[in-house]
Amino acid sequence: MNRDDKSAATITIDPWGSTVIKDYGKLFEEFGITPFDAVLDRLQKPHKYMRRKIIFGHRGYDDVADAIINKKPFAVMSGFMPSGRIHLGGKMVMDEIIWHQQQGGSAFVAIADMESHAVRGLSWEKCMEIGLEEYILSLIALGFQPENGYIYFQSKSQVIRDLTFEAGIEANYTELSAIYGLQQSTRISHMVSVLAQSADILQPELGQFGGPKPTVIPVGADQDPHIRLARDIAARMRMFLVEHRGNYISVRARGSIYQEQMKQIALELGGDVREYEEHIDIYDNDDLHAIEEVVRRIEIRNGGYGFILPAATYHRFMSGLTGGKMSSSIPESYIGLTDPPKEAAKKVMGAKTGGCSTLEEQKKHGGMPDECTVYELMLFHLVDDDGQLRRTYDECRSGELMCGTCKKRAAELMESFLKEHQEKREQARGQLDEYTIVGINA
Ligand code: TRP
Ligand code: SF4
């Protein structure tokens, strides 16, 4: 952004950093992610990541919004690879899981030790240690509740292992290649861990967890390939496909072995239903949703899964504090939730800002919060009140606020957040028994 753009932008101030979001625009066209805006308006009390457009897109979230609004069953699930330290990026996913749990969803959290073991080569013991010490303690400290909350280590769950195998029946080499760019040297267990993630995503819809329900997977945009795969697999694990075809609705059996079940559907629906070998066409009922419900019920009665396609929300990432990407190999670039609070405050004081090189210049031209990692920390994590955040934005732009003062404020907020968080982590240690954690107490 040059100075001219900046002064033009003063007229339409967007404190939530829309200029940065534009970079994510191509995800909409290229991958079919839907902008979050329309669904945002339907939610009564959207999360601050939603209000601030940090969550910028979704797939299939309408079903989840319906469930929240109408107080119907739904689930939220996401996972963490236990390979390093939990930082503010992991906190974002946790915040999103916890928010959905508070909206009434049942919440599932995977510690992806199969992925970490296969892809990063960490031993199972190390995965257990990091999973518990870094991730589970912070999850609980941030407010994850034991009621309606289910945590598991992938490798310790027979349900996940079984579902991983089933998912593998519906995924072939060509498809995985298209999504992930497989090579001759790609290791099989790496791909198995990808299927385990599909299993994670579909598990909340299994009979033992109450059956099919809208399920949202909050993730960073980088996880979209996994979401696409899980949705494809979910569709292929169905017995039937229900779709609009011009002036009729068709129920198509995925394979000729389901003829008997298709007759049941036709019988139950009644009316003008024309039966063919592998599909039935319905001419006098265009309530797709109602037909889907009938089909799903019959599918489940016959031992099928009846999956509803899993939904996802996508958030954008914070930049690294040193400017470029946040990277675990550059400790100054990120803030770990277990960083000593004073050290984290120092990282904030040393972070790259959008300020000018001299005070006079900054007083004259103002700073550039949209390009400031300290502002990002406030936007994403440190300031909950929208009005307060906006004031900071405006004062920065107008040249009233200088970076020194601003950084000091942010550093103090960071220090007290971490101090409190770490106290809560220690309390969480004593509360583990209240939680279901497959691999530890279940
Ligand atoms: N692959 C994810 C990561 O690298 C972790 C993960 C495993 C996950 N299972 C999941 C994320 C299920 C979302 C849903 O962080
Ligand atoms: Fe960033 Fe604050 Fe400086 Fe503005 S005043 S550029 S928000 S540190």
XYZ file of C-alpha atoms and ligand atoms in Angstrom:
465
model
C 0.000 0.000 0.000
C 1.442 3.418 -0.837
C 0.693 6.710 0.845
C -1.963 7.697 -1.680
C -3.926 4.496 -1.148
C -3.666 5.073 2.520
C -5.136 8.565 2.523
C -7.905 7.434 0.203
C -8.686 4.637 2.618
C -9.229 7.126 5.465
C -12.723 7.705 4.086
C -13.760 4.085 4.413
C -11.885 2.971 7.473
C -11.921 -0.763 7.955
C -10.364 -1.553 11.297
C -10.694 -5.280 10.662
C -7.998 -5.229 8.059
C -9.894 -5.943 4.857
C -6.882 -4.970 2.771
C -5.088 -8.068 3.961
C -8.075 -10.326 3.395
C -8.044 -9.542 -0.322
C -5.126 -11.910 -0.628
C -7.464 -14.705 0.349
C -9.862 -13.798 -2.456
C -8.544 -16.392 -4.831
C -9.587 -19.141 -2.428
C -13.168 -18.219 -3.250
C -12.885 -18.595 -6.997
C -10.279 -21.314 -7.211
C -11.481 -23.619 -4.486
C -15.125 -22.746 -4.008
C -14.854 -21.456 -0.471
C -17.876 -19.245 0.289
C -17.398 -15.776 1.826
C -18.510 -15.735 5.462
C -20.398 -12.404 5.229
C -23.868 -13.717 4.421
C -23.873 -16.285 7.170
C -22.421 -13.756 9.634
C -25.590 -11.668 9.537
C -27.630 -14.621 10.715
C -25.696 -15.208 13.927
C -26.878 -13.381 17.010
C -23.572 -13.115 18.807
C -20.817 -13.932 16.337
C -17.333 -14.617 17.652
C -14.879 -11.755 17.378
C -12.972 -13.644 14.672
C -16.218 -13.601 12.675
C -17.051 -9.957 13.375
C -13.518 -8.930 12.436
C -13.464 -11.005 9.265
C -10.548 -13.071 10.492
C -12.835 -15.989 9.715
C -13.276 -15.033 6.089
C -14.840 -18.067 4.484
C -16.678 -21.324 4.955
C -18.014 -24.436 3.323
C -21.506 -25.582 4.245
C -21.754 -23.486 7.401
C -25.430 -22.641 6.753
C -26.517 -25.958 8.254
C -24.473 -25.229 11.350
C -25.887 -21.712 11.645
C -29.408 -23.184 11.331
C -28.643 -25.628 14.130
C -27.258 -22.878 16.369
C -30.252 -20.625 15.726
C -32.861 -23.363 16.137
C -31.079 -25.067 19.023
C -30.759 -28.329 17.110
C -27.931 -30.832 17.642
C -24.641 -30.037 15.946
C -20.968 -30.686 16.523
C -17.676 -28.879 16.286
C -14.431 -30.763 15.737
C -10.840 -29.912 15.037
C -7.445 -31.371 15.629
C -3.895 -30.531 16.594
C -0.718 -32.154 15.471
C 1.432 -32.623 18.579
C 4.777 -31.804 17.066
C 5.881 -28.534 18.600
C 4.795 -25.843 20.972
C 1.295 -24.430 21.021
C 1.268 -20.815 19.920
C -1.319 -18.159 19.190
C -2.304 -19.923 15.943
C -3.371 -23.016 17.856
C -5.211 -20.800 20.312
C -7.383 -19.521 17.456
C -8.670 -22.997 16.649
C -9.248 -23.658 20.348
C -11.194 -20.397 20.743
C -13.380 -21.411 17.810
C -14.045 -24.892 19.188
C -14.921 -23.469 22.596
C -17.225 -20.827 21.124
C -19.190 -23.466 19.233
C -19.364 -25.610 22.357
C -20.832 -22.603 24.164
C -23.410 -22.240 21.387
C -24.639 -25.737 22.269
C -22.505 -27.954 20.059
C -20.881 -31.168 21.163
C -17.145 -30.656 20.821
C -14.526 -33.119 19.590
C -10.783 -32.548 19.738
C -8.242 -34.834 18.079
C -4.637 -34.975 19.118
C -3.256 -36.047 15.748
C -0.486 -38.322 16.948
C -0.782 -40.567 13.886
C -0.023 -37.556 11.714
C 2.812 -36.373 13.913
C 4.332 -39.850 14.105
C 4.030 -40.487 10.358
C 4.849 -37.048 9.012
C 7.221 -35.589 11.598
C 8.674 -38.811 12.947
C 7.923 -38.108 16.590
C 7.745 -41.129 18.883
C 4.378 -42.085 20.367
C 5.662 -41.149 23.826
C 6.700 -37.718 22.669
C 3.316 -37.234 20.980
C 1.610 -38.117 24.237
C 3.736 -35.687 26.189
C 3.288 -32.777 23.792
C -0.394 -33.554 23.284
C -1.058 -33.324 26.986
C 1.447 -30.714 28.116
C 1.040 -28.254 25.284
C -2.386 -28.774 23.789
C -4.820 -30.363 26.225
C -3.841 -28.174 29.182
C -4.231 -25.002 27.115
C -7.523 -26.207 25.643
C -8.970 -26.650 29.118
C -7.425 -23.413 30.383
C -9.103 -21.527 27.530
C -12.515 -22.811 28.598
C -13.207 -26.195 26.996
C -15.947 -27.876 29.023
C -16.085 -31.535 30.035
C -19.841 -31.833 29.377
C -20.335 -32.465 25.691
C -16.571 -32.430 25.254
C -14.546 -35.321 23.911
C -10.767 -35.376 23.520
C -8.780 -38.245 22.047
C -5.399 -39.319 20.756
C -6.012 -40.680 17.256
C -3.875 -43.773 17.700
C -5.621 -44.721 20.940
C -9.084 -44.704 19.428
C -10.210 -47.956 17.827
C -13.162 -46.052 16.355
C -10.790 -43.723 14.513
C -8.590 -46.579 13.333
C -11.626 -48.457 11.982
C -13.085 -45.404 10.305
C -9.685 -44.584 8.795
C -9.697 -47.988 7.145
C -13.236 -47.519 5.854
C -12.347 -44.073 4.503
C -9.438 -45.665 2.643
C -11.902 -47.782 0.713
C -13.359 -44.630 -0.798
C -10.114 -42.798 -1.578
C -7.786 -43.841 -4.346
C -4.302 -42.938 -5.483
C -5.456 -40.670 -8.282
C -7.580 -38.571 -5.981
C -4.975 -38.212 -3.240
C -2.486 -37.349 -5.937
C -4.703 -34.632 -7.321
C -5.205 -33.107 -3.885
C -1.745 -33.517 -2.351
C 0.545 -34.062 -5.293
C 1.762 -37.537 -4.342
C 5.098 -38.814 -5.441
C 6.473 -42.296 -5.943
C 8.342 -41.844 -2.678
C 5.347 -40.671 -0.644
C 5.088 -42.922 2.370
C 1.903 -44.937 2.808
C 1.448 -44.047 6.466
C 1.609 -40.379 5.597
C -1.435 -40.965 3.417
C -3.027 -43.096 6.123
C -2.696 -40.168 8.496
C -4.529 -38.023 5.960
C -7.340 -40.580 6.012
C -7.237 -40.503 9.806
C -8.036 -36.809 9.555
C -11.083 -37.642 7.439
C -12.037 -40.130 10.140
C -11.642 -37.390 12.788
C -13.925 -35.166 10.793
C -16.633 -37.782 10.276
C -16.580 -39.402 13.707
C -19.050 -36.969 15.365
C -21.715 -38.214 12.942
C -21.405 -41.876 13.889
C -24.308 -43.645 15.585
C -22.512 -43.900 18.911
C -22.241 -40.105 19.006
C -25.883 -39.521 18.153
C -25.778 -40.014 14.372
C -25.604 -37.549 11.487
C -25.616 -33.882 12.429
C -24.194 -30.669 11.030
C -20.526 -30.581 12.031
C -18.159 -27.674 11.624
C -14.397 -27.979 11.403
C -12.747 -24.647 12.262
C -9.329 -24.511 10.627
C -6.760 -22.260 9.067
C -7.041 -21.899 5.307
C -4.108 -24.290 4.834
C -6.249 -27.231 5.956
C -8.747 -26.906 3.122
C -7.409 -29.878 1.131
C -8.213 -32.121 4.097
C -11.701 -30.676 4.287
C -12.326 -31.285 0.584
C -11.139 -34.857 0.892
C -13.304 -35.523 3.952
C -16.356 -34.112 2.177
C -15.708 -36.246 -0.909
C -15.253 -39.345 1.197
C -18.390 -38.570 3.225
C -20.407 -38.350 0.000
C -18.987 -41.631 -1.276
C -19.688 -43.424 1.982
C -23.375 -42.662 1.490
C -25.684 -45.293 0.022
C -27.688 -42.642 -1.813
C -27.261 -39.326 -3.516
C -30.238 -36.957 -3.516
C -30.231 -34.139 -6.067
C -32.372 -31.672 -7.942
C -32.650 -32.457 -11.654
C -34.653 -29.689 -13.277
C -38.283 -30.430 -12.511
C -37.779 -33.516 -10.393
C -35.636 -34.831 -7.558
C -33.576 -37.906 -8.144
C -32.397 -40.399 -5.535
C -29.502 -42.314 -6.961
C -28.088 -45.476 -5.380
C -24.320 -45.595 -5.157
C -24.102 -49.081 -6.611
C -26.711 -51.532 -7.807
C -26.727 -53.481 -4.531
C -29.115 -51.028 -2.887
C -32.186 -51.762 -4.985
C -34.126 -53.186 -2.065
C -33.483 -50.057 0.013
C -34.442 -47.856 -2.923
C -37.835 -49.591 -3.031
C -38.276 -48.768 0.654
C -37.616 -45.107 -0.101
C -40.094 -45.086 -2.969
C -42.691 -46.749 -0.772
C -42.209 -44.345 2.090
C -42.330 -41.257 -0.148
C -45.354 -42.416 -2.152
C -46.909 -40.234 -4.866
C -45.459 -39.746 -8.333
C -42.223 -41.684 -7.933
C -40.743 -43.381 -10.997
C -38.467 -46.305 -10.296
C -35.485 -47.261 -12.438
C -32.668 -49.708 -11.948
C -30.255 -47.439 -10.067
C -32.354 -44.398 -9.279
C -35.832 -43.171 -8.518
C -37.217 -39.849 -9.716
C -39.695 -37.877 -7.667
C -41.986 -35.499 -9.559
C -44.537 -34.332 -7.021
C -42.391 -33.288 -4.092
C -39.654 -30.683 -4.379
C -38.747 -30.459 -0.716
C -35.168 -31.613 -1.092
C -34.502 -31.373 2.615
C -37.479 -33.537 3.587
C -36.588 -36.160 0.968
C -32.997 -36.200 2.193
C -34.241 -36.855 5.714
C -36.317 -39.838 4.588
C -33.426 -41.228 2.565
C -30.996 -40.742 5.436
C -33.310 -42.502 7.888
C -33.678 -45.507 5.602
C -29.954 -45.569 4.916
C -29.163 -45.672 8.628
C -31.815 -48.323 9.240
C -29.962 -50.427 6.665
C -26.577 -50.035 8.295
C -25.351 -46.998 6.340
C -23.737 -43.857 7.729
C -26.083 -41.207 6.323
C -23.374 -38.550 6.664
C -24.227 -34.888 6.270
C -21.293 -33.239 4.491
C -18.982 -31.778 7.141
C -18.751 -27.988 7.129
C -15.708 -25.818 7.717
C -14.775 -22.277 8.643
C -11.492 -20.777 7.519
C -9.487 -18.158 9.332
C -6.595 -16.190 8.020
C -3.259 -16.351 9.725
C -1.404 -13.801 11.754
C 1.910 -12.656 10.379
C 5.040 -13.478 12.273
C 6.043 -10.788 14.766
C 9.281 -10.291 12.889
C 7.475 -9.528 9.652
C 7.417 -12.624 7.447
C 5.670 -15.851 8.297
C 5.245 -17.193 11.774
C 7.758 -19.974 12.024
C 8.600 -22.391 14.788
C 12.256 -22.133 13.865
C 12.268 -18.385 14.662
C 11.200 -18.050 18.319
C 10.865 -14.247 18.063
C 8.324 -14.670 15.280
C 5.642 -16.271 17.450
C 4.295 -16.233 20.973
C 3.931 -19.596 22.633
C 1.191 -20.061 25.187
C 3.833 -21.398 27.544
C 6.342 -18.596 26.910
C 7.383 -16.904 30.141
C 5.083 -13.829 30.184
C 7.958 -11.380 30.513
C 9.730 -12.873 27.524
C 6.547 -12.696 25.475
C 6.208 -9.028 26.429
C 9.723 -8.493 25.136
C 8.830 -10.145 21.844
C 5.939 -7.702 21.524
C 8.228 -4.747 22.230
C 10.544 -5.987 19.477
C 7.798 -6.709 16.941
C 7.555 -5.093 13.538
C 5.081 -2.196 13.490
C 3.473 -0.092 10.796
C 4.973 3.080 12.221
C 7.161 5.634 10.477
C 10.893 5.881 10.963
C 10.726 9.176 12.883
C 8.229 10.531 15.395
C 7.666 13.718 13.393
C 6.799 11.729 10.316
C 4.411 9.526 12.238
C 2.695 12.524 13.827
C 2.249 13.988 10.369
C 1.246 10.914 8.357
C -0.033 8.517 11.011
C 0.865 4.842 11.279
C -0.313 1.891 9.218
C -2.161 -0.511 11.526
C -3.056 -2.774 8.598
C 0.616 -3.535 8.232
C 1.447 -3.743 11.902
C 1.989 -7.021 13.730
C 1.275 -5.347 17.072
C -2.102 -4.204 15.814
C -2.693 -7.741 14.614
C -2.047 -9.070 18.103
C -4.715 -6.729 19.449
C -7.102 -7.528 16.607
C -6.756 -11.294 16.954
C -6.177 -11.760 20.654
C -5.653 -8.927 23.059
C -8.613 -6.561 22.691
C -12.124 -7.973 22.904
C -13.991 -4.697 22.772
C -14.599 -3.570 19.185
C -14.942 0.093 20.166
C -11.641 0.112 21.970
C -9.900 -1.562 19.070
C -11.362 0.927 16.656
C -10.131 3.826 18.772
C -6.622 2.405 18.659
C -6.915 2.065 14.898
C -8.136 5.634 14.466
C -5.555 7.106 16.843
C -2.821 5.266 15.006
C -4.007 6.473 11.622
C -4.372 10.067 12.738
C -0.895 10.185 14.224
C -2.065 10.685 17.806
C -0.744 7.342 18.981
C 2.956 6.558 18.839
C 4.309 3.030 18.489
C 6.235 3.092 21.750
C 3.105 3.716 23.827
C 1.063 1.349 21.745
C 3.560 -1.506 21.965
C 3.860 -1.043 25.701
C 0.092 -1.365 26.073
C 0.022 -4.496 23.931
C 2.979 -5.976 25.791
C 1.223 -5.469 29.114
C -1.945 -7.073 27.811
C 0.066 -10.001 26.492
C 1.906 -10.445 29.743
C -1.238 -10.496 31.842
C -3.059 -12.784 29.408
C -0.231 -15.318 29.531
C 0.134 -15.081 33.284
C -3.528 -15.838 33.787
C -3.539 -18.509 31.089
C -0.617 -20.293 32.646
C -2.256 -20.246 36.084
C -5.324 -21.802 34.521
C -3.142 -24.418 32.828
C -1.854 -25.471 36.236
C -5.416 -25.727 37.552
C -6.325 -27.783 34.481
C -3.770 -30.385 35.509
C -5.944 -31.146 38.535
C -9.131 -31.229 36.459
C -8.109 -33.784 33.841
C -10.221 -36.493 35.481
C -13.390 -34.530 34.760
C -12.725 -34.865 31.031
C -13.031 -37.789 28.670
C -9.593 -38.174 27.114
C -9.161 -41.313 25.027
C -5.589 -42.461 25.520
C -5.338 -41.094 29.054
C -8.447 -41.975 31.043
C -10.816 -43.505 28.519
N -3.682 -31.716 10.129
C -3.976 -30.838 11.220
C -2.725 -29.950 11.479
O -1.716 -30.125 10.869
C -4.349 -31.549 12.469
C -5.631 -32.345 12.395
C -5.741 -33.692 12.562
C -6.948 -31.872 12.178
N -7.031 -34.068 12.508
C -7.799 -33.006 12.269
C -7.493 -30.617 11.923
C -9.180 -32.891 12.097
C -8.875 -30.516 11.723
C -9.704 -31.657 11.826
O -2.778 -29.087 12.314
Fe 1.139 -0.388 15.131
Fe 0.396 0.858 17.307
Fe 2.433 1.757 15.836
Fe -0.038 1.975 14.942
S 0.809 2.957 16.747
S 1.725 1.265 13.773
S -0.976 0.102 15.741
S 2.330 -0.157 16.973
